[in-house]
PDB file of C-alpha atoms and ligand atoms in Angstrom:
ATOM      1  CA  MET A  72     -90.317 -18.023-107.174  1.00 95.00           C
ATOM      2  CA  LEU A  73     -87.200 -16.389-105.808  1.00 97.00           C
ATOM      3  CA  ASN A  74     -87.396 -16.287-102.007  1.00 98.00           C
ATOM      4  CA  LEU A  75     -84.346 -14.764-100.340  1.00 98.00           C
ATOM      5  CA  VAL A  76     -83.461 -14.437 -96.686  1.00 98.00           C
ATOM      6  CA  LEU A  77     -81.184 -11.458 -96.119  1.00 98.00           C
ATOM      7  CA  PHE A  78     -79.243 -12.097 -92.965  1.00 97.00           C
ATOM      8  CA  GLY A  79     -76.904 -10.152 -90.730  1.00 95.00           C
ATOM      9  CA  PRO A  80     -76.668  -8.312 -87.423  1.00 93.00           C
ATOM     10  CA  PRO A  81     -78.431  -4.989 -86.751  1.00 91.00           C
ATOM     11  CA  GLY A  82     -76.779  -2.337 -88.910  1.00 92.00           C
ATOM     12  CA  ALA A  83     -75.401  -4.798 -91.483  1.00 95.00           C
ATOM     13  CA  GLY A  84     -77.233  -2.995 -94.312  1.00 94.00           C
ATOM     14  CA  LYS A  85     -80.113  -5.391 -94.925  1.00 95.00           C
ATOM     15  CA  GLY A  86     -82.661  -2.620 -95.512  1.00 92.00           C
ATOM     16  CA  THR A  87     -80.448  -0.748 -97.994  1.00 94.00           C
ATOM     17  CA  GLN A  88     -79.619  -3.847 -99.999  1.00 97.00           C
ATOM     18  CA  SER A  89     -83.246  -5.038 -99.904  1.00 96.00           C
ATOM     19  CA  GLN A  90     -84.301  -1.902-101.781  1.00 96.00           C
ATOM     20  CA  LYS A  91     -81.839  -2.697-104.562  1.00 97.00           C
ATOM     21  CA  LEU A  92     -82.899  -6.357-104.721  1.00 97.00           C
ATOM     22  CA  ILE A  93     -86.574  -5.368-105.018  1.00 96.00           C
ATOM     23  CA  GLU A  94     -85.798  -3.195-108.034  1.00 96.00           C
ATOM     24  CA  LYS A  95     -83.636  -5.749-109.793  1.00 97.00           C
ATOM     25  CA  TYR A  96     -85.736  -8.875-109.182  1.00 96.00           C
ATOM     26  CA  GLN A  97     -89.231  -7.390-108.609  1.00 97.00           C
ATOM     27  CA  LEU A  98     -89.649  -8.991-105.214  1.00 97.00           C
ATOM     28  CA  VAL A  99     -91.934  -8.138-102.311  1.00 97.00           C
ATOM     29  CA  HIS A 100     -89.989  -6.859 -99.285  1.00 97.00           C
ATOM     30  CA  LEU A 101     -91.084  -8.301 -95.954  1.00 97.00           C
ATOM     31  CA  SER A 102     -89.262  -6.616 -93.072  1.00 97.00           C
ATOM     32  CA  THR A 103     -90.614  -7.651 -89.686  1.00 97.00           C
ATOM     33  CA  GLY A 104     -88.980  -4.568 -88.132  1.00 96.00           C
ATOM     34  CA  ASP A 105     -90.862  -2.287 -90.575  1.00 96.00           C
ATOM     35  CA  ILE A 106     -94.145  -4.161 -90.047  1.00 97.00           C
ATOM     36  CA  LEU A 107     -93.747  -3.837 -86.258  1.00 97.00           C
ATOM     37  CA  ARG A 108     -92.886  -0.128 -86.477  1.00 96.00           C
ATOM     38  CA  ASN A 109     -95.977   0.336 -88.637  1.00 97.00           C
ATOM     39  CA  GLU A 110     -98.100  -1.348 -85.941  1.00 96.00           C
ATOM     40  CA  ILE A 111     -96.587   1.055 -83.398  1.00 97.00           C
ATOM     41  CA  THR A 112     -97.400   4.082 -85.561  1.00 97.00           C
ATOM     42  CA  GLN A 113    -100.977   2.844 -85.985  1.00 97.00           C
ATOM     43  CA  GLY A 114    -101.229   2.397 -82.231  1.00 97.00           C
ATOM     44  CA  THR A 115    -102.537  -1.167 -82.453  1.00 96.00           C
ATOM     45  CA  GLU A 116    -102.538  -3.475 -79.429  1.00 96.00           C
ATOM     46  CA  LEU A 117     -99.822  -5.574 -81.086  1.00 95.00           C
ATOM     47  CA  GLY A 118     -97.774  -2.411 -81.635  1.00 96.00           C
ATOM     48  CA  LEU A 119     -98.071  -1.342 -78.009  1.00 96.00           C
ATOM     49  CA  GLU A 120     -96.876  -4.744 -76.785  1.00 96.00           C
ATOM     50  CA  ALA A 121     -94.064  -4.929 -79.332  1.00 97.00           C
ATOM     51  CA  LYS A 122     -92.800  -1.425 -78.530  1.00 97.00           C
ATOM     52  CA  LYS A 123     -92.016  -2.354 -74.923  1.00 97.00           C
ATOM     53  CA  LEU A 124     -89.736  -5.153 -76.134  1.00 97.00           C
ATOM     54  CA  MET A 125     -88.209  -3.315 -79.089  1.00 97.00           C
ATOM     55  CA  ASP A 126     -87.299  -0.357 -76.881  1.00 95.00           C
ATOM     56  CA  GLN A 127     -85.312  -2.746 -74.698  1.00 96.00           C
ATOM     57  CA  GLY A 128     -83.594  -4.327 -77.695  1.00 96.00           C
ATOM     58  CA  VAL A 129     -85.106  -7.771 -77.119  1.00 97.00           C
ATOM     59  CA  LEU A 130     -86.950  -9.913 -79.654  1.00 98.00           C
ATOM     60  CA  VAL A 131     -90.750  -9.969 -79.802  1.00 98.00           C
ATOM     61  CA  PRO A 132     -92.344 -13.453 -79.417  1.00 98.00           C
ATOM     62  CA  ASP A 133     -92.000 -15.904 -82.304  1.00 98.00           C
ATOM     63  CA  ALA A 134     -95.771 -16.446 -82.580  1.00 97.00           C
ATOM     64  CA  VAL A 135     -96.336 -12.727 -83.168  1.00 97.00           C
ATOM     65  CA  VAL A 136     -93.890 -12.346 -86.040  1.00 97.00           C
ATOM     66  CA  ILE A 137     -94.791 -15.704 -87.611  1.00 97.00           C
ATOM     67  CA  GLY A 138     -98.449 -14.592 -87.672  1.00 95.00           C
ATOM     68  CA  MET A 139     -97.468 -11.289 -89.304  1.00 96.00           C
ATOM     69  CA  ILE A 140     -95.453 -13.049 -92.019  1.00 97.00           C
ATOM     70  CA  SER A 141     -98.252 -15.529 -92.677  1.00 96.00           C
ATOM     71  CA  ASN A 142    -100.681 -12.634 -93.242  1.00 96.00           C
ATOM     72  CA  LYS A 143     -98.261 -10.888 -95.600  1.00 97.00           C
ATOM     73  CA  LEU A 144     -97.715 -14.042 -97.658  1.00 97.00           C
ATOM     74  CA  ASP A 145    -101.485 -14.408 -98.005  1.00 96.00           C
ATOM     75  CA  SER A 146    -101.961 -10.808 -99.066  1.00 96.00           C
ATOM     76  CA  ASN A 147     -99.248 -10.995-101.802  1.00 96.00           C
ATOM     77  CA  LYS A 148    -100.364 -14.118-103.641  1.00 92.00           C
ATOM     78  CA  GLY A 149     -99.189 -13.190-107.161  1.00 92.00           C
ATOM     79  CA  ALA A 150     -95.655 -12.145-106.111  1.00 95.00           C
ATOM     80  CA  ASN A 151     -92.521 -13.170-108.076  1.00 95.00           C
ATOM     81  CA  GLY A 152     -90.915 -13.880-104.746  1.00 97.00           C
ATOM     82  CA  PHE A 153     -90.053 -12.357-101.391  1.00 98.00           C
ATOM     83  CA  ILE A 154     -87.122 -10.851 -99.559  1.00 98.00           C
ATOM     84  CA  PHE A 155     -87.245 -11.736 -95.888  1.00 98.00           C
ATOM     85  CA  ASP A 156     -85.407  -8.999 -93.987  1.00 97.00           C
ATOM     86  CA  GLY A 157     -85.026  -9.349 -90.222  1.00 95.00           C
ATOM     87  CA  PHE A 158     -86.873 -12.662 -90.332  1.00 97.00           C
ATOM     88  CA  PRO A 159     -86.364 -15.513 -89.446  1.00 98.00           C
ATOM     89  CA  ARG A 160     -84.519 -14.339 -86.345  1.00 98.00           C
ATOM     90  CA  THR A 161     -84.757 -17.585 -84.356  1.00 98.00           C
ATOM     91  CA  VAL A 162     -84.547 -21.237 -85.384  1.00 98.00           C
ATOM     92  CA  ALA A 163     -88.231 -21.635 -84.428  1.00 98.00           C
ATOM     93  CA  GLN A 164     -89.105 -18.844 -86.900  1.00 98.00           C
ATOM     94  CA  ALA A 165     -87.022 -20.537 -89.624  1.00 98.00           C
ATOM     95  CA  GLU A 166     -88.835 -23.826 -89.064  1.00 98.00           C
ATOM     96  CA  ALA A 167     -92.215 -22.104 -89.167  1.00 98.00           C
ATOM     97  CA  LEU A 168     -91.261 -20.274 -92.375  1.00 98.00           C
ATOM     98  CA  ASP A 169     -90.373 -23.543 -94.122  1.00 98.00           C
ATOM     99  CA  ILE A 170     -93.799 -24.938 -93.207  1.00 98.00           C
ATOM    100  CA  LEU A 171     -95.627 -21.775 -94.316  1.00 97.00           C
ATOM    101  CA  LEU A 172     -93.857 -21.782 -97.692  1.00 97.00           C
ATOM    102  CA  GLU A 173     -94.479 -25.486 -98.174  1.00 97.00           C
ATOM    103  CA  THR A 174     -98.234 -24.946 -97.846  1.00 94.00           C
ATOM    104  CA  LYS A 175     -97.833 -22.408-100.675  1.00 92.00           C
ATOM    105  CA  HIS A 176     -95.857 -24.920-102.785  1.00 93.00           C
ATOM    106  CA  THR A 177     -92.667 -22.867-102.664  1.00 96.00           C
ATOM    107  CA  ALA A 178     -89.466 -22.726-100.558  1.00 97.00           C
ATOM    108  CA  ILE A 179     -86.540 -20.518 -99.553  1.00 98.00           C
ATOM    109  CA  SER A 180     -84.118 -20.220-102.481  1.00 98.00           C
ATOM    110  CA  GLY A 181     -81.215 -19.196-100.275  1.00 98.00           C
ATOM    111  CA  MET A 182     -79.903 -17.120 -97.408  1.00 98.00           C
ATOM    112  CA  ILE A 183     -77.398 -14.317 -98.005  1.00 98.00           C
ATOM    113  CA  ALA A 184     -75.484 -13.187 -94.921  1.00 98.00           C
ATOM    114  CA  LEU A 185     -73.865  -9.744 -94.793  1.00 98.00           C
ATOM    115  CA  ILE A 186     -70.627  -9.907 -92.819  1.00 97.00           C
ATOM    116  CA  VAL A 187     -69.756  -6.738 -90.853  1.00 95.00           C
ATOM    117  CA  ASP A 188     -67.591  -6.495 -87.711  1.00 93.00           C
ATOM    118  CA  ASN A 189     -68.959  -5.258 -84.348  1.00 89.00           C
ATOM    119  CA  GLU A 190     -67.067  -1.947 -84.271  1.00 90.00           C
ATOM    120  CA  GLU A 191     -68.421  -0.920 -87.675  1.00 93.00           C
ATOM    121  CA  LEU A 192     -71.954  -2.010 -86.656  1.00 92.00           C
ATOM    122  CA  LYS A 193     -71.992   0.160 -83.529  1.00 87.00           C
ATOM    123  CA  LYS A 194     -70.752   3.143 -85.532  1.00 91.00           C
ATOM    124  CA  ARG A 195     -73.428   2.700 -88.214  1.00 93.00           C
ATOM    125  CA  LEU A 196     -76.267   2.251 -85.697  1.00 92.00           C
ATOM    126  CA  LEU A 197     -75.359   5.334 -83.674  1.00 90.00           C
ATOM    127  CA  LEU A 198     -75.205   7.361 -86.894  1.00 92.00           C
ATOM    128  CA  ARG A 199     -78.576   5.955 -88.044  1.00 90.00           C
ATOM    129  CA  GLY A 200     -80.015   6.810 -84.601  1.00 89.00           C
ATOM    130  CA  LYS A 201     -79.076  10.444 -85.114  1.00 89.00           C
ATOM    131  CA  GLU A 202     -80.574  10.539 -88.602  1.00 90.00           C
ATOM    132  CA  SER A 203     -83.697   8.357 -88.344  1.00 84.00           C
ATOM    133  CA  GLY A 204     -84.711   8.996 -84.759  1.00 84.00           C
ATOM    134  CA  ARG A 205     -85.231   5.265 -84.141  1.00 86.00           C
ATOM    135  CA  PRO A 206     -85.111   5.030 -80.336  1.00 87.00           C
ATOM    136  CA  ASP A 207     -83.424   1.602 -80.397  1.00 90.00           C
ATOM    137  CA  ASP A 208     -80.536   3.059 -82.435  1.00 91.00           C
ATOM    138  CA  ALA A 209     -79.859   6.048 -80.190  1.00 88.00           C
ATOM    139  CA  ASN A 210     -78.674   4.285 -77.048  1.00 89.00           C
ATOM    140  CA  PRO A 211     -75.405   2.282 -76.865  1.00 90.00           C
ATOM    141  CA  GLU A 212     -76.824  -0.037 -74.171  1.00 93.00           C
ATOM    142  CA  ILE A 213     -79.824  -0.975 -76.315  1.00 92.00           C
ATOM    143  CA  ILE A 214     -77.550  -1.498 -79.317  1.00 91.00           C
ATOM    144  CA  SER A 215     -75.378  -3.862 -77.256  1.00 91.00           C
ATOM    145  CA  LYS A 216     -78.492  -5.741 -76.110  1.00 94.00           C
ATOM    146  CA  ARG A 217     -79.625  -6.181 -79.741  1.00 93.00           C
ATOM    147  CA  ILE A 218     -76.208  -7.486 -80.752  1.00 91.00           C
ATOM    148  CA  GLU A 219     -76.326  -9.893 -77.775  1.00 93.00           C
ATOM    149  CA  GLU A 220     -79.798 -11.128 -78.831  1.00 95.00           C
ATOM    150  CA  TYR A 221     -78.432 -11.555 -82.335  1.00 95.00           C
ATOM    151  CA  ASN A 222     -75.454 -13.606 -81.169  1.00 94.00           C
ATOM    152  CA  ASN A 223     -77.543 -15.821 -78.867  1.00 97.00           C
ATOM    153  CA  LYS A 224     -80.751 -16.375 -80.807  1.00 97.00           C
ATOM    154  CA  THR A 225     -80.270 -15.275 -84.407  1.00 97.00           C
ATOM    155  CA  ALA A 226     -76.740 -16.362 -85.367  1.00 96.00           C
ATOM    156  CA  PRO A 227     -77.780 -20.080 -85.071  1.00 97.00           C
ATOM    157  CA  VAL A 228     -80.293 -19.511 -87.893  1.00 98.00           C
ATOM    158  CA  ALA A 229     -77.318 -19.533 -90.325  1.00 98.00           C
ATOM    159  CA  ASN A 230     -76.657 -23.187 -89.420  1.00 98.00           C
ATOM    160  CA  PHE A 231     -80.269 -24.030 -90.198  1.00 98.00           C
ATOM    161  CA  TYR A 232     -79.772 -22.909 -93.818  1.00 98.00           C
ATOM    162  CA  LYS A 233     -76.222 -24.316 -94.026  1.00 98.00           C
ATOM    163  CA  ALA A 234     -77.700 -27.735 -93.235  1.00 98.00           C
ATOM    164  CA  GLN A 235     -79.994 -27.276 -96.261  1.00 97.00           C
ATOM    165  CA  ASN A 236     -77.078 -26.104 -98.470  1.00 97.00           C
ATOM    166  CA  LYS A 237     -78.763 -22.725 -98.852  1.00 97.00           C
ATOM    167  CA  PHE A 238     -76.252 -20.465 -97.109  1.00 98.00           C
ATOM    168  CA  GLN A 239     -73.930 -17.918 -98.751  1.00 98.00           C
ATOM    169  CA  SER A 240     -72.111 -14.957 -97.229  1.00 97.00           C
ATOM    170  CA  VAL A 241     -70.836 -11.690 -98.690  1.00 98.00           C
ATOM    171  CA  ASN A 242     -68.583  -8.957 -97.338  1.00 97.00           C
ATOM    172  CA  GLY A 243     -70.849  -6.182 -95.992  1.00 97.00           C
ATOM    173  CA  ILE A 244     -68.114  -3.523 -95.942  1.00 97.00           C
ATOM    174  CA  GLY A 245     -67.482  -1.416 -99.035  1.00 96.00           C
ATOM    175  CA  SER A 246     -69.641   0.802-101.226  1.00 97.00           C
ATOM    176  CA  ILE A 247     -73.372   0.055-101.498  1.00 97.00           C
ATOM    177  CA  ASP A 248     -72.928  -0.840-105.173  1.00 98.00           C
ATOM    178  CA  GLU A 249     -69.933  -3.106-104.569  1.00 98.00           C
ATOM    179  CA  ILE A 250     -71.836  -5.012-101.898  1.00 98.00           C
ATOM    180  CA  PHE A 251     -74.884  -5.238-104.136  1.00 98.00           C
ATOM    181  CA  ALA A 252     -72.795  -6.688-106.983  1.00 98.00           C
ATOM    182  CA  SER A 253     -71.699  -9.503-104.654  1.00 98.00           C
ATOM    183  CA  ILE A 254     -75.290 -10.070-103.515  1.00 98.00           C
ATOM    184  CA  ALA A 255     -76.581 -10.172-107.094  1.00 98.00           C
ATOM    185  CA  ALA A 256     -73.895 -12.716-108.071  1.00 97.00           C
ATOM    186  CA  VAL A 257     -74.937 -14.963-105.192  1.00 97.00           C
ATOM    187  CA  THR A 258     -78.634 -14.469-105.992  1.00 97.00           C
ATOM    188  CA  ASN A 259     -78.074 -15.533-109.577  1.00 95.00           C
ATOM    189  CA  SER A 260     -76.398 -18.700-108.318  1.00 94.00           C
ATOM    190  CA  PHE A 261     -79.657 -19.567-106.482  1.00 92.00           C
ATOM    191  CA  ASN A 262     -81.736 -19.256-109.636  1.00 71.00           C
TER     192      ASN A 262
HETATM  193  P1  ADP B 109     -82.288  -4.204 -86.938  1.00 51.88           P
HETATM  194  O1  ADP B 109     -82.064  -5.237 -88.001  1.00 51.88           O
HETATM  195  O2  ADP B 109     -81.542  -2.962 -87.181  1.00 51.88           O
HETATM  196  O3  ADP B 109     -82.123  -4.740 -85.541  1.00 51.88           O
HETATM  197  P2  ADP B 109     -85.178  -4.348 -87.231  1.00 51.88           P
HETATM  198  O4  ADP B 109     -85.922  -3.197 -87.734  1.00 51.88           O
HETATM  199  O5  ADP B 109     -85.088  -5.573 -88.065  1.00 51.88           O
HETATM  200  O6  ADP B 109     -83.770  -3.730 -86.936  1.00 51.88           O
HETATM  201  O7  ADP B 109     -85.765  -4.808 -85.805  1.00 51.88           O
HETATM  202  C1  ADP B 109     -85.994  -3.909 -84.743  1.00 51.88           C
HETATM  203  C2  ADP B 109     -86.568  -4.681 -83.528  1.00 51.88           C
HETATM  204  O8  ADP B 109     -87.830  -5.290 -83.912  1.00 51.88           O
HETATM  205  C3  ADP B 109     -85.737  -5.842 -83.007  1.00 51.88           C
HETATM  206  O9  ADP B 109     -84.757  -5.420 -82.089  1.00 51.88           O
HETATM  207  C4  ADP B 109     -86.821  -6.732 -82.367  1.00 51.88           C
HETATM  208  O10 ADP B 109     -87.215  -6.241 -81.102  1.00 51.88           O
HETATM  209  C5  ADP B 109     -88.016  -6.574 -83.281  1.00 51.88           C
HETATM  210  N1  ADP B 109     -88.046  -7.614 -84.338  1.00 51.88           N
HETATM  211  C6  ADP B 109     -87.926  -7.402 -85.690  1.00 51.88           C
HETATM  212  N2  ADP B 109     -88.003  -8.568 -86.364  1.00 51.88           N
HETATM  213  C7  ADP B 109     -88.182  -9.540 -85.435  1.00 51.88           C
HETATM  214  C8  ADP B 109     -88.316 -10.963 -85.491  1.00 51.88           C
HETATM  215  N3  ADP B 109     -88.295 -11.622 -86.664  1.00 51.88           N
HETATM  216  N4  ADP B 109     -88.478 -11.643 -84.334  1.00 51.88           N
HETATM  217  C9  ADP B 109     -88.509 -11.014 -83.172  1.00 51.88           C
HETATM  218  N5  ADP B 109     -88.372  -9.672 -83.025  1.00 51.88           N
HETATM  219  C10 ADP B 109     -88.199  -8.941 -84.143  1.00 51.88           C
END
């Protein structure tokens, strides 16, 4: 199986590049942000709780997202592999993911980090907020909070995969196709 973690701060382009990876490698896309937004749309209890946190730009509890990922792995048993997008976002989530995959006799193939500077990120998120109507993209204070959460809790996840020799980074600035070519080259090196 090919199991990729796509990594990078909010606005780095993980969603866009995930779509291209799915097509090329026939993978199942697991975006915790999308799953949570779906829960909100459905009006589930989990969605109502998550919305309060997401609207403030803070992370939802580890146990909640780990449970969601576990369910998705179970419901996609025949998959060629997975793209984890927006997960793991804490070291505790990364540890839990390793254990989940081990019980399924597979493992993370590698992490690919998209490198984009803060100024460019803020620009992209504000633009996305105008176009997509995502409330957490429309407000500069919430964007700053998300970047702060990323720096404090999520950035250390890179070290977790570096310690396993599974970390690679690519430049996240350029055309979508240029960036994808770099990602595909790294992905092929994991195979
Ligand atoms: P982005 O990558 O642009 O920040 P996401 O759609 O991945 O957007 O996430 C939106 C929000 O959903 C986050 O700010 C956070 O509140 C919540 N969230 C998504 N994934 C996780 C996760 N793995 N752990 C905790 N919270 C998460």
